Amino acid sequence: MTERRKVFPTAEELRIWRDFIETTEALRSDLASRLQSESSLSPGDYALLLALREAGGRRLRPSELAARIGWRRSRLSHQLGRMERRGLVRREECATDSRGAEVVLTPDGAEAFRNASLPHLRAVHELFVNPLTPDQLAAAEEIATALRTGLKAPRGS
């Protein structure tokens, strides 16, 4: 029995896990819905535009962009195609390497990001920050850090 407890979660731990997952999914869904309705941007659009906006020269190589937002290259490629058709980004030859390309934030993409940011940040504040006390917010940060550290740890540790 003791060995089983070390490998499998208890009923109480499973209940907490389900509550955590269901709550984070509901939060993500509500934020995504608001972002889409208020700005016509998907969470993927917003993540990509944010990464480009923060990048030097508002441009990144696709591999670096994928790494910054935690996506596989194939997902990024499909997303970029949709965003290029809407004029939010464009691909250009890399100035330092003629074999490569860079993804560039267009003026329309920068404007779309600016227009989406205030309503999105308001929604984050309303749905995530407001319901928590300062201590709960600090605990949420500690939990996120511990989980992220655990995901980076080698398996079997």
CSV table of C-alpha atoms in Angstrom, one decimal:
chain,number,residue,atom,x,y,z
A,1,MET,CA,0.0,0.0,0.0
A,2,THR,CA,2.8,2.4,0.8
A,3,GLU,CA,4.5,1.8,-2.5
A,4,ARG,CA,1.2,2.4,-4.3
A,5,ARG,CA,0.8,5.8,-2.6
A,6,LYS,CA,4.2,6.9,-3.9
A,7,VAL,CA,3.2,6.2,-7.5
A,8,PHE,CA,-0.5,7.0,-7.7
A,9,PRO,CA,-2.4,10.1,-6.4
A,10,THR,CA,-4.9,9.7,-3.6
A,11,ALA,CA,-8.6,10.3,-4.2
A,12,GLU,CA,-8.2,13.8,-2.6
A,13,GLU,CA,-5.2,14.6,-4.8
A,14,LEU,CA,-7.2,13.5,-7.9
A,15,ARG,CA,-10.1,15.7,-6.8
A,16,ILE,CA,-7.7,18.7,-6.5
A,17,TRP,CA,-6.1,17.9,-9.8
A,18,ARG,CA,-9.5,17.7,-11.6
A,19,ASP,CA,-10.6,21.0,-10.0
A,20,PHE,CA,-7.3,22.6,-11.0
A,21,ILE,CA,-7.6,21.4,-14.6
A,22,GLU,CA,-11.3,22.2,-15.0
A,23,THR,CA,-10.7,25.7,-13.6
A,24,THR,CA,-7.7,26.5,-15.8
A,25,GLU,CA,-9.5,25.3,-18.8
A,26,ALA,CA,-12.6,27.4,-18.0
A,27,LEU,CA,-10.3,30.4,-17.5
A,28,ARG,CA,-8.5,29.8,-20.8
A,29,SER,CA,-11.7,29.3,-22.6
A,30,ASP,CA,-13.3,32.5,-21.2
A,31,LEU,CA,-10.2,34.6,-22.0
A,32,ALA,CA,-10.0,33.1,-25.5
A,33,SER,CA,-13.6,33.9,-26.2
A,34,ARG,CA,-13.3,37.4,-25.0
A,35,LEU,CA,-10.1,38.0,-27.0
A,36,GLN,CA,-11.8,36.7,-30.1
A,37,SER,CA,-15.0,38.7,-29.7
A,38,GLU,CA,-13.3,41.9,-28.7
A,39,SER,CA,-10.4,41.9,-31.2
A,40,SER,CA,-10.9,39.1,-33.7
A,41,LEU,CA,-7.6,37.6,-32.6
A,42,SER,CA,-7.2,34.1,-31.4
A,43,PRO,CA,-4.9,33.3,-28.4
A,44,GLY,CA,-2.4,31.9,-31.0
A,45,ASP,CA,-2.5,35.2,-32.9
A,46,TYR,CA,-2.0,37.2,-29.7
A,47,ALA,CA,0.9,35.0,-28.5
A,48,LEU,CA,2.7,35.3,-31.8
A,49,LEU,CA,2.1,39.0,-32.1
A,50,LEU,CA,3.3,39.5,-28.5
A,51,ALA,CA,6.5,37.6,-29.2
A,52,LEU,CA,7.2,39.6,-32.4
A,53,ARG,CA,6.4,42.9,-30.6
A,54,GLU,CA,9.0,42.1,-27.9
A,55,ALA,CA,11.7,41.0,-30.4
A,56,GLY,CA,14.4,43.3,-31.5
A,57,GLY,CA,13.4,44.8,-34.8
A,58,ARG,CA,10.0,43.1,-34.4
A,59,ARG,CA,11.3,40.1,-36.3
A,60,LEU,CA,12.4,36.6,-35.5
A,61,ARG,CA,13.5,33.5,-37.3
A,62,PRO,CA,10.7,30.9,-37.3
A,63,SER,CA,12.7,28.5,-35.2
A,64,GLU,CA,13.2,31.1,-32.5
A,65,LEU,CA,9.6,32.3,-32.7
A,66,ALA,CA,8.4,28.7,-32.2
A,67,ALA,CA,10.7,28.2,-29.2
A,68,ARG,CA,9.6,31.5,-27.6
A,69,ILE,CA,5.9,30.5,-27.7
A,70,GLY,CA,6.5,26.8,-27.1
A,71,TRP,CA,5.1,25.6,-30.4
A,72,ARG,CA,6.2,23.0,-32.9
A,73,ARG,CA,7.3,24.3,-36.2
A,74,SER,CA,4.4,22.7,-38.1
A,75,ARG,CA,1.8,24.5,-35.9
A,76,LEU,CA,3.7,27.7,-36.3
A,77,SER,CA,3.8,27.3,-40.1
A,78,HIS,CA,0.0,26.9,-40.3
A,79,GLN,CA,-0.6,29.8,-38.0
A,80,LEU,CA,1.8,32.1,-39.9
A,81,GLY,CA,0.0,31.2,-43.1
A,82,ARG,CA,-3.4,32.3,-41.7
A,83,MET,CA,-1.9,35.5,-40.2
A,84,GLU,CA,0.0,36.4,-43.4
A,85,ARG,CA,-3.3,36.2,-45.4
A,86,ARG,CA,-4.8,38.7,-42.9
A,87,GLY,CA,-1.8,41.0,-43.2
A,88,LEU,CA,-0.7,40.7,-39.6
A,89,VAL,CA,2.8,39.3,-40.3
A,90,ARG,CA,5.0,38.7,-43.4
A,91,ARG,CA,8.0,36.5,-44.1
A,92,GLU,CA,11.1,38.1,-45.4
A,93,GLU,CA,14.5,36.9,-46.4
A,94,CYS,CA,17.0,37.0,-43.5
A,95,ALA,CA,19.4,39.9,-44.0
A,96,THR,CA,22.3,37.9,-42.4
A,97,ASP,CA,21.6,34.5,-43.9
A,98,SER,CA,20.2,34.3,-47.5
A,99,ARG,CA,19.1,30.6,-46.9
A,100,GLY,CA,16.7,31.6,-44.0
A,101,ALA,CA,13.6,33.7,-43.5
A,102,GLU,CA,12.4,35.9,-40.7
A,103,VAL,CA,8.8,36.5,-39.6
A,104,VAL,CA,8.1,40.3,-39.4
A,105,LEU,CA,5.4,42.1,-37.5
A,106,THR,CA,3.5,44.3,-40.0
A,107,PRO,CA,2.0,47.7,-39.2
A,108,ASP,CA,-1.5,46.1,-39.3
A,109,GLY,CA,-0.3,43.4,-37.0
A,110,ALA,CA,1.1,45.9,-34.5
A,111,GLU,CA,-2.2,47.8,-34.6
A,112,ALA,CA,-4.2,44.7,-34.1
A,113,PHE,CA,-2.0,43.8,-31.1
A,114,ARG,CA,-2.3,47.3,-29.6
A,115,ASN,CA,-6.1,47.2,-30.0
A,116,ALA,CA,-6.4,43.8,-28.4
A,117,SER,CA,-4.1,44.4,-25.5
A,118,LEU,CA,-6.2,46.7,-23.3
A,119,PRO,CA,-9.4,44.6,-23.4
A,120,HIS,CA,-7.3,41.4,-22.9
A,121,LEU,CA,-5.4,42.8,-20.0
A,122,ARG,CA,-8.7,44.0,-18.4
A,123,ALA,CA,-10.1,40.5,-18.8
A,124,VAL,CA,-6.9,38.9,-17.2
A,125,HIS,CA,-7.3,41.3,-14.3
A,126,GLU,CA,-11.0,40.6,-13.9
A,127,LEU,CA,-10.9,36.8,-14.2
A,128,PHE,CA,-7.5,36.0,-12.7
A,129,VAL,CA,-6.2,38.8,-10.5
A,130,ASN,CA,-9.4,40.2,-8.9
A,131,PRO,CA,-10.7,36.9,-7.4
A,132,LEU,CA,-7.4,36.3,-5.6
A,133,THR,CA,-5.9,37.9,-2.5
A,134,PRO,CA,-2.3,39.1,-2.7
A,135,ASP,CA,-1.2,36.0,-0.8
A,136,GLN,CA,-3.2,33.7,-3.1
A,137,LEU,CA,-1.6,35.4,-6.1
A,138,ALA,CA,1.9,34.8,-4.6
A,139,ALA,CA,0.9,31.2,-4.0
A,140,ALA,CA,-0.3,30.8,-7.6
A,141,GLU,CA,3.2,32.1,-8.7
A,142,GLU,CA,4.9,29.6,-6.4
A,143,ILE,CA,2.7,26.7,-7.7
A,144,ALA,CA,3.3,27.7,-11.4
A,145,THR,CA,7.0,27.8,-10.8
A,146,ALA,CA,7.1,24.5,-9.0
A,147,LEU,CA,5.0,22.8,-11.8
A,148,ARG,CA,7.2,24.4,-14.5
A,149,THR,CA,10.4,23.2,-12.7
A,150,GLY,CA,8.9,19.7,-12.4
A,151,LEU,CA,8.1,19.6,-16.2
A,152,LYS,CA,11.8,20.5,-16.9
A,153,ALA,CA,13.2,17.8,-14.6
A,154,PRO,CA,14.4,14.6,-16.1
A,155,ARG,CA,11.9,11.8,-16.0
A,156,GLY,CA,12.2,9.4,-13.1
A,157,SER,CA,13.6,12.1,-10.8
